[in-house]
mmCIF file of C-alpha atoms and ligand atoms in Angstrom:
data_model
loop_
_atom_site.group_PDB
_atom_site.id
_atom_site.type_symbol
_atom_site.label_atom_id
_atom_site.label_comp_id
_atom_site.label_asym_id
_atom_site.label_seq_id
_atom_site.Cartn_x
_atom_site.Cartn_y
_atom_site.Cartn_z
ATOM 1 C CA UNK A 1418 27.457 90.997 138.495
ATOM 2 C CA UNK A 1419 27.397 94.906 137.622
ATOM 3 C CA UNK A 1420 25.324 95.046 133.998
ATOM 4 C CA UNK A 1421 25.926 98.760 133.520
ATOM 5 C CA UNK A 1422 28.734 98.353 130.899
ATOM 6 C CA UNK A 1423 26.016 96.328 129.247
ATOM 7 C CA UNK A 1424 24.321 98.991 128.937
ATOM 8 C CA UNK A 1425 24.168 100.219 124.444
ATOM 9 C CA UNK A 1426 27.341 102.132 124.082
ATOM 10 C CA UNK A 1427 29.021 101.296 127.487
ATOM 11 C CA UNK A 1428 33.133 100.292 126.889
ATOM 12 C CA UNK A 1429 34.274 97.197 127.520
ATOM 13 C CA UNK A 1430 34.897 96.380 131.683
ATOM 14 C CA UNK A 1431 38.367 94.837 132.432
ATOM 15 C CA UNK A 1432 37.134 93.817 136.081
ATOM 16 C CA UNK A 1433 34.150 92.320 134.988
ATOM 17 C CA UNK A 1434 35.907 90.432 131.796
ATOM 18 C CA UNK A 1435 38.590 88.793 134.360
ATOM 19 C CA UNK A 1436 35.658 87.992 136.549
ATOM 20 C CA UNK A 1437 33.401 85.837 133.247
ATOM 21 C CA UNK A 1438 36.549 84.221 132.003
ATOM 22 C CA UNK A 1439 37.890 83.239 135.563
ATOM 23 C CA UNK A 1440 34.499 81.674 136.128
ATOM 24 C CA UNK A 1441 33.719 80.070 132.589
ATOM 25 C CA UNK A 1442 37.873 78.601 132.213
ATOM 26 C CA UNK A 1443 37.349 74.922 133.324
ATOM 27 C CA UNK A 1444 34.433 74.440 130.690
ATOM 28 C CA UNK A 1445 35.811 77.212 128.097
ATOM 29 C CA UNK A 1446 36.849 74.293 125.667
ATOM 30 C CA UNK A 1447 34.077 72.715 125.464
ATOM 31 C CA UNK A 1448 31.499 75.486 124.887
ATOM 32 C CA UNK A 1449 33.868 76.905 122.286
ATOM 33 C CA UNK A 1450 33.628 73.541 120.675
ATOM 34 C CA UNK A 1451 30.437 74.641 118.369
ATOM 35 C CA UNK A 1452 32.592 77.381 116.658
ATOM 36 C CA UNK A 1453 35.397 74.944 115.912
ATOM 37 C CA UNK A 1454 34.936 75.664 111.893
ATOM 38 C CA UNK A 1455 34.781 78.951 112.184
ATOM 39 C CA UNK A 1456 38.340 78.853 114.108
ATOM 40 C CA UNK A 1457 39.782 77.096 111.494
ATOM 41 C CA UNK A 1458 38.237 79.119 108.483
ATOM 42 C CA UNK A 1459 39.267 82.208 110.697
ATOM 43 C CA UNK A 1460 43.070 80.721 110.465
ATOM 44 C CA UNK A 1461 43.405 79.784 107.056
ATOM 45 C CA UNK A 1462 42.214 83.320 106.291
ATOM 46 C CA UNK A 1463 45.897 84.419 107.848
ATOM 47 C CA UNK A 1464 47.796 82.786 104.742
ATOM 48 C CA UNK A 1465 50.248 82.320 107.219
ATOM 49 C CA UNK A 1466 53.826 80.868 106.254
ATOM 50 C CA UNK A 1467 56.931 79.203 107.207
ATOM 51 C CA UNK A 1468 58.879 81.662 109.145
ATOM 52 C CA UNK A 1469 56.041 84.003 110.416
ATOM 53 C CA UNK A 1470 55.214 85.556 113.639
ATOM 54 C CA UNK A 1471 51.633 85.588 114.436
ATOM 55 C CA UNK A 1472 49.702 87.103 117.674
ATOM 56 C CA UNK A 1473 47.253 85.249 118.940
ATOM 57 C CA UNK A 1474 44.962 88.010 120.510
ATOM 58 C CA UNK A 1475 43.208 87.002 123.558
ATOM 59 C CA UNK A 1476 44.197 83.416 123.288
ATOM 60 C CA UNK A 1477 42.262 82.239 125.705
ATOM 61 C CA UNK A 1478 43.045 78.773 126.622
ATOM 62 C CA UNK A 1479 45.098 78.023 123.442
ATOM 63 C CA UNK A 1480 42.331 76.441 121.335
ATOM 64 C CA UNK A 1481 44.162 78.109 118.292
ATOM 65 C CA UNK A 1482 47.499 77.498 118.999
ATOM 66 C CA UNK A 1483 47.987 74.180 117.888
ATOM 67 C CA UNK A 1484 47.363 75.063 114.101
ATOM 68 C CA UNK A 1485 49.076 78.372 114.650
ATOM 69 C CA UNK A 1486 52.200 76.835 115.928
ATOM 70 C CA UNK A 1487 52.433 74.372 112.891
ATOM 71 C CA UNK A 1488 51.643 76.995 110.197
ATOM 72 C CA UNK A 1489 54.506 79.128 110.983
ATOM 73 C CA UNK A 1490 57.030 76.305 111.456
ATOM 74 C CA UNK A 1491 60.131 75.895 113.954
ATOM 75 C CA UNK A 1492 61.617 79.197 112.976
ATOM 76 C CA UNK A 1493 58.725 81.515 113.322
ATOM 77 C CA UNK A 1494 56.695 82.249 116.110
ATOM 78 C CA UNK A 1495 53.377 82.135 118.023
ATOM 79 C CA UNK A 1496 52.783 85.013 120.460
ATOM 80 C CA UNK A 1497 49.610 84.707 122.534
ATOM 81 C CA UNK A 1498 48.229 87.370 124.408
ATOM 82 C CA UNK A 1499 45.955 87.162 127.388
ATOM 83 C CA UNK A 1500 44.683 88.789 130.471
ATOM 84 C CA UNK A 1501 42.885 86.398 132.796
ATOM 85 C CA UNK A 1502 45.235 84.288 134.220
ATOM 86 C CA UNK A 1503 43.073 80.862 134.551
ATOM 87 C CA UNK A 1504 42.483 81.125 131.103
ATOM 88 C CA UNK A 1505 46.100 81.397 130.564
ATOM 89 C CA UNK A 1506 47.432 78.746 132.677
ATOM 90 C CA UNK A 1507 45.529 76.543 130.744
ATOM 91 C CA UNK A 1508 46.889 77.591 127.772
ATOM 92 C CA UNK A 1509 50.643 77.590 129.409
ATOM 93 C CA UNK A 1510 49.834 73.936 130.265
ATOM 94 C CA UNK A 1511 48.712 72.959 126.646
ATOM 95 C CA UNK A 1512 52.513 74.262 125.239
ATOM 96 C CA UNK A 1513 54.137 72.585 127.573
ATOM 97 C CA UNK A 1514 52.202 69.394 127.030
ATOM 98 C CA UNK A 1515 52.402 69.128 123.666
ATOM 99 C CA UNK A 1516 56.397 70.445 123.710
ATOM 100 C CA UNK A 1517 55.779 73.994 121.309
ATOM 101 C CA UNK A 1518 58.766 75.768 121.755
ATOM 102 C CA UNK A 1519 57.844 78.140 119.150
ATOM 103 C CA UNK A 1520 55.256 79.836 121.380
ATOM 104 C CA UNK A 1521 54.942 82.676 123.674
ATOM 105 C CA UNK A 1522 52.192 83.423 126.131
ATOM 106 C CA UNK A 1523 51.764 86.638 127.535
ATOM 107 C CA UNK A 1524 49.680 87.033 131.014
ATOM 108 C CA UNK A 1525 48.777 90.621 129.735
ATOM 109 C CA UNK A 1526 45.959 93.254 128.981
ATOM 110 C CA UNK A 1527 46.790 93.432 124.887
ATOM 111 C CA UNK A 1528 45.720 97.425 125.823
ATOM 112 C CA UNK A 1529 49.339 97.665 127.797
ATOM 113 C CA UNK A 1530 51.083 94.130 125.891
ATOM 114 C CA UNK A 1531 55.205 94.388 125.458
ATOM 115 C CA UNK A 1532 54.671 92.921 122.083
ATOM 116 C CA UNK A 1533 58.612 91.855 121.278
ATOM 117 C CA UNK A 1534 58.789 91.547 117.467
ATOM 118 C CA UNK A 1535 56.709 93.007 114.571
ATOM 119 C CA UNK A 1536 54.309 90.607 113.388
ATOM 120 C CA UNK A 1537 53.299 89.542 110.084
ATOM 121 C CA UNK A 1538 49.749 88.420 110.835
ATOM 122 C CA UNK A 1539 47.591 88.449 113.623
ATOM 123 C CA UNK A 1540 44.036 86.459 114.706
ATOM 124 C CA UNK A 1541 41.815 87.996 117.231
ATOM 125 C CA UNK A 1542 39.389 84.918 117.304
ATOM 126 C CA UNK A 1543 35.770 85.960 119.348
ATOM 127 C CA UNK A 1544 37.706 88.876 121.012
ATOM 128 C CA UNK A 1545 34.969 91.148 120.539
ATOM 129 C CA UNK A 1546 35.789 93.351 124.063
ATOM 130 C CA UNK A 1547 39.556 94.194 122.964
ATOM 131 C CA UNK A 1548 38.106 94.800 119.270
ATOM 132 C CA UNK A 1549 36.066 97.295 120.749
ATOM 133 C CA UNK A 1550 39.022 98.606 122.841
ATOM 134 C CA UNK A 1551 41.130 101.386 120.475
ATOM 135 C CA UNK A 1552 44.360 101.298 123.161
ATOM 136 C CA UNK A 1553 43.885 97.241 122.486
ATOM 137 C CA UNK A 1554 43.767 97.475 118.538
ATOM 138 C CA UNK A 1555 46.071 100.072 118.217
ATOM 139 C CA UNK A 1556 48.715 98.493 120.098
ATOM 140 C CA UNK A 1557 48.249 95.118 118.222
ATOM 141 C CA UNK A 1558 48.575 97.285 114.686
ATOM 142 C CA UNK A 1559 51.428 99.204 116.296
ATOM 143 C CA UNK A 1560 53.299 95.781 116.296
ATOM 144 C CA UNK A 1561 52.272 94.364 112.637
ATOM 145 C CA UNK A 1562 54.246 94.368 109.562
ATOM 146 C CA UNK A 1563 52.923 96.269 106.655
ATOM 147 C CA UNK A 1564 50.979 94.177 104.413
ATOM 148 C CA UNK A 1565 50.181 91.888 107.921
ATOM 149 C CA UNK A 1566 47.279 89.646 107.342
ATOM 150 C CA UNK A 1567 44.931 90.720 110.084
ATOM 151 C CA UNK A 1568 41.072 87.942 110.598
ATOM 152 C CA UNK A 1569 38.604 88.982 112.841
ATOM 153 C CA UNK A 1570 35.472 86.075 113.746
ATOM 154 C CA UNK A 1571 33.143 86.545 116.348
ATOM 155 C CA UNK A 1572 29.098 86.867 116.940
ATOM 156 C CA UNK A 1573 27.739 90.173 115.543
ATOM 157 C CA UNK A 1574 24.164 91.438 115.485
ATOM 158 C CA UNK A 1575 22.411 89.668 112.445
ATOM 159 C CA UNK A 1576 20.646 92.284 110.323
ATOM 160 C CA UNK A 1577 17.372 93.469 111.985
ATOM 161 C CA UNK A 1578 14.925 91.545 110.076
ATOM 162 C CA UNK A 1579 16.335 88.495 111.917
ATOM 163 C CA UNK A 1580 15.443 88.924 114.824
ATOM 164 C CA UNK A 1581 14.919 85.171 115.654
ATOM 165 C CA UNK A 1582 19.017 84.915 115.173
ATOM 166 C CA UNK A 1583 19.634 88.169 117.334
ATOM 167 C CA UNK A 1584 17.738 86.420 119.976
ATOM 168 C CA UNK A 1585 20.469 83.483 119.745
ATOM 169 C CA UNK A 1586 23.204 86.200 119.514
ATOM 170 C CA UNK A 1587 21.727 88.461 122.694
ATOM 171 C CA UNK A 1588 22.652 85.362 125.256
ATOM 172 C CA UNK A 1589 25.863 84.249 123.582
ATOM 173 C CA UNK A 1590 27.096 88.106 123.704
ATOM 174 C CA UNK A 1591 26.016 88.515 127.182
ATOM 175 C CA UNK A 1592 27.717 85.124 128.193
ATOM 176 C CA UNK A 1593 31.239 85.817 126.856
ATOM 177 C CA UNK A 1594 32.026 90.246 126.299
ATOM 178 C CA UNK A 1595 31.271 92.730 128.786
ATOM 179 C CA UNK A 1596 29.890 95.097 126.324
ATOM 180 C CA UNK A 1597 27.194 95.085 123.392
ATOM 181 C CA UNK A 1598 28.806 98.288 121.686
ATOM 182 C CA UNK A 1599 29.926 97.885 118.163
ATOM 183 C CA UNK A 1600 28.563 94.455 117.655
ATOM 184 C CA UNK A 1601 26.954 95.528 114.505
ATOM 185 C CA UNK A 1602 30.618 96.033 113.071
ATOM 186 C CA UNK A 1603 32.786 94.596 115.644
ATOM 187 C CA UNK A 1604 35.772 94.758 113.112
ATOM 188 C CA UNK A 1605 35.373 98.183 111.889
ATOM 189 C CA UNK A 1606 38.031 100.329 115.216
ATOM 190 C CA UNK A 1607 40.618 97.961 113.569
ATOM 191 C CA UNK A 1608 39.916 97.999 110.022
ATOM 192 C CA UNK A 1609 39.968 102.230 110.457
ATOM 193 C CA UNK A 1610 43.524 101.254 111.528
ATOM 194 C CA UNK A 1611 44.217 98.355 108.711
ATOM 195 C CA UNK A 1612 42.216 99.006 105.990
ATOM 196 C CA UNK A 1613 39.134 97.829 104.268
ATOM 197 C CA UNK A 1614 38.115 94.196 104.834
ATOM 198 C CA UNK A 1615 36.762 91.815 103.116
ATOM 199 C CA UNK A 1616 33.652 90.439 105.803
ATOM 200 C CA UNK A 1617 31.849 87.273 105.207
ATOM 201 C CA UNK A 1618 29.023 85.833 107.276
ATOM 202 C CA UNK A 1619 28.340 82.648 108.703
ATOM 203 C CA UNK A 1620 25.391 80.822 111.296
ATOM 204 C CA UNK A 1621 22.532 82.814 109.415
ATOM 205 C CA UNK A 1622 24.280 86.527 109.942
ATOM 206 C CA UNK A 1623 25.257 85.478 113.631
ATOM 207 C CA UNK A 1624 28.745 84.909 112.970
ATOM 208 C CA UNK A 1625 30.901 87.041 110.846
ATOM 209 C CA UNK A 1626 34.655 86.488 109.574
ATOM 210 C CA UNK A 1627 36.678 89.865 108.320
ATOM 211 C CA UNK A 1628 39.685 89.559 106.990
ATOM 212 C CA UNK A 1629 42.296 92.143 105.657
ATOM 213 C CA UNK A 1630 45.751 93.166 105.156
ATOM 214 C CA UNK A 1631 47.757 96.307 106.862
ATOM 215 C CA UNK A 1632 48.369 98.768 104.245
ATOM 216 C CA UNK A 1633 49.038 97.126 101.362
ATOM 217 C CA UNK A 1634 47.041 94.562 98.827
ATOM 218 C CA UNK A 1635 47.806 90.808 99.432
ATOM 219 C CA UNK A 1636 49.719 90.500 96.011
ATOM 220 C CA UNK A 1637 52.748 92.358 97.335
ATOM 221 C CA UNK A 1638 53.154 90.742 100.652
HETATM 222 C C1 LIG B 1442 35.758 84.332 124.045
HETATM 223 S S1 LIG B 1442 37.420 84.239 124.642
HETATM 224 C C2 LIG B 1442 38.312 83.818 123.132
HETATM 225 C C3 LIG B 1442 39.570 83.038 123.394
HETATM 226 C C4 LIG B 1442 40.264 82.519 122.144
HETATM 227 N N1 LIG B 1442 40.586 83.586 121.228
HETATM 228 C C5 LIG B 1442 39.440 81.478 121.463
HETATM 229 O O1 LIG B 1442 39.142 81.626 120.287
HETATM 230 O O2 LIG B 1442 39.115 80.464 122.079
HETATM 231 C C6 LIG B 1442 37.895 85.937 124.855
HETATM 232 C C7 LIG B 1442 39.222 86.058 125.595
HETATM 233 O O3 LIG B 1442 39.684 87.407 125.543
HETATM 234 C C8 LIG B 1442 40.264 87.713 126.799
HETATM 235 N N2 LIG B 1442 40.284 89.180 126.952
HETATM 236 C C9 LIG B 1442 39.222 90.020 127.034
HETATM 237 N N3 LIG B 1442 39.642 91.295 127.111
HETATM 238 C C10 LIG B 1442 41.007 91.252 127.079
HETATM 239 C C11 LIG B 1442 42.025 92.250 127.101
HETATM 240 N N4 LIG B 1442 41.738 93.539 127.151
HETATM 241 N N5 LIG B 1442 43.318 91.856 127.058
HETATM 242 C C12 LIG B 1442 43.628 90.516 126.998
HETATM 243 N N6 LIG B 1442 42.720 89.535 126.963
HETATM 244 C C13 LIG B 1442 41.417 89.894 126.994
HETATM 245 C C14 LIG B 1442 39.381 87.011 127.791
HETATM 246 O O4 LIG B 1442 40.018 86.836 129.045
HETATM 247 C C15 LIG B 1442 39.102 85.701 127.058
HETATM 248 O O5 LIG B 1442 40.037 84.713 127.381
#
């Protein structure tokens, strides 16, 4: 595997991103399995309602699409955006087990994503190589609603007195982004676009989950 986008600073590398998720698909699930509550604190976060469209960015193999799907109801609408396409299919194959008609999957960098409606929220759940992609968040906040309810959650660099946690984090980031940059912050390149958020931490500083809303406070949404 190359390491130099590894390297402090280096962007995000497409190639090598399809390459870890094409590998780690099969057994995604269950690894992600640990970070289940953080999912669903990540989700309730959205405040998401009957009627709503919600992107799921980088969905992955549709671990938050269940919940998604039944928050918004029959008449809104689930959009799910991915690029590796075994991660995908798995996803595609959860839909059309479980019959969601409601959702859309898109087999797409969310960089260059034909995003077909204006959203009112959107989740990008342990996505930390398309946060630190601006073409990726400003094409997601190109397609929100003002006053869109916009959650972050991932793994972040604890502060540097614990370094016993950032010794946890170090393996876990290597395992599943292509690039260490930003993951101080790894919300701030969309809350510059959003606004301020509100960031609460989780797993002894390891685990952080930002929330905001696009423009506007949450009272007049
Ligand atoms: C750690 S997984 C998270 C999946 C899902 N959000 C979840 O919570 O289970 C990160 C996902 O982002 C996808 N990804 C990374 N960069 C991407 C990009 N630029 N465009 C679309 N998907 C991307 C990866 O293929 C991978 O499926």
């Amino acid at each position: 595997m190359d390491t130099s986008a590894m390297w402090p600073g280096a962007a995000p590398d497409r190639a090598a991103a399809l390459a870890q998720y094409r590998s780690r698909a099969s057994f995604y699930d269950f690894e992600l399995a640990l970070f289940e509550p953080i999912r669903q604190e990540a989700i309730s976060q959205l405040a998401l309602r009957h009627g709503d469209t919600v992107l799921d960015v980088g969905c992955g193999t549709g671990l938050s699409l269940g919940r998604l799907q039944q928050e918004v109801g029959p008449k809104g609408r689930v959009i799910g955006i991915e690029q590796c396409p075994e991660m995908l299919e798995l996803a595609q194959r959860r839909v059309k087990q479980q019959g969601w008609s409601n959702v859309t999957l898109l087999c797409t960098p969310v960089e260059t994503a034909a995003i077909e409606r204006m959203a009112d929220a959107a989740l990008f759940h342990f996505t930390h190589d398309i946060l630190r992609s601006p073409e990726a968040v400003a094409n997601v906040v190109a397609h929100l609603k003002p006053a869109a309810h916009v959650v972050a959650a991932g793994i972040q660099w604890a502060g540097p007195w614990a370094w016993p946690v950032n010794w946890f984090v170090l393996p876990v980031a290597l395992h599943s982004t292509t690039s260490l940059e930003g993951l101080g912050s790894p919300w701030d390149k969309l809350a510059a676009l959003v606004g301020p958020f509100d960031v609460q931490t989780r797993c002894m500083g390891a685990v952080y989950i930002a929330s905001g809303v696009r423009g506007k406070p949450k009272a007049l949404r």
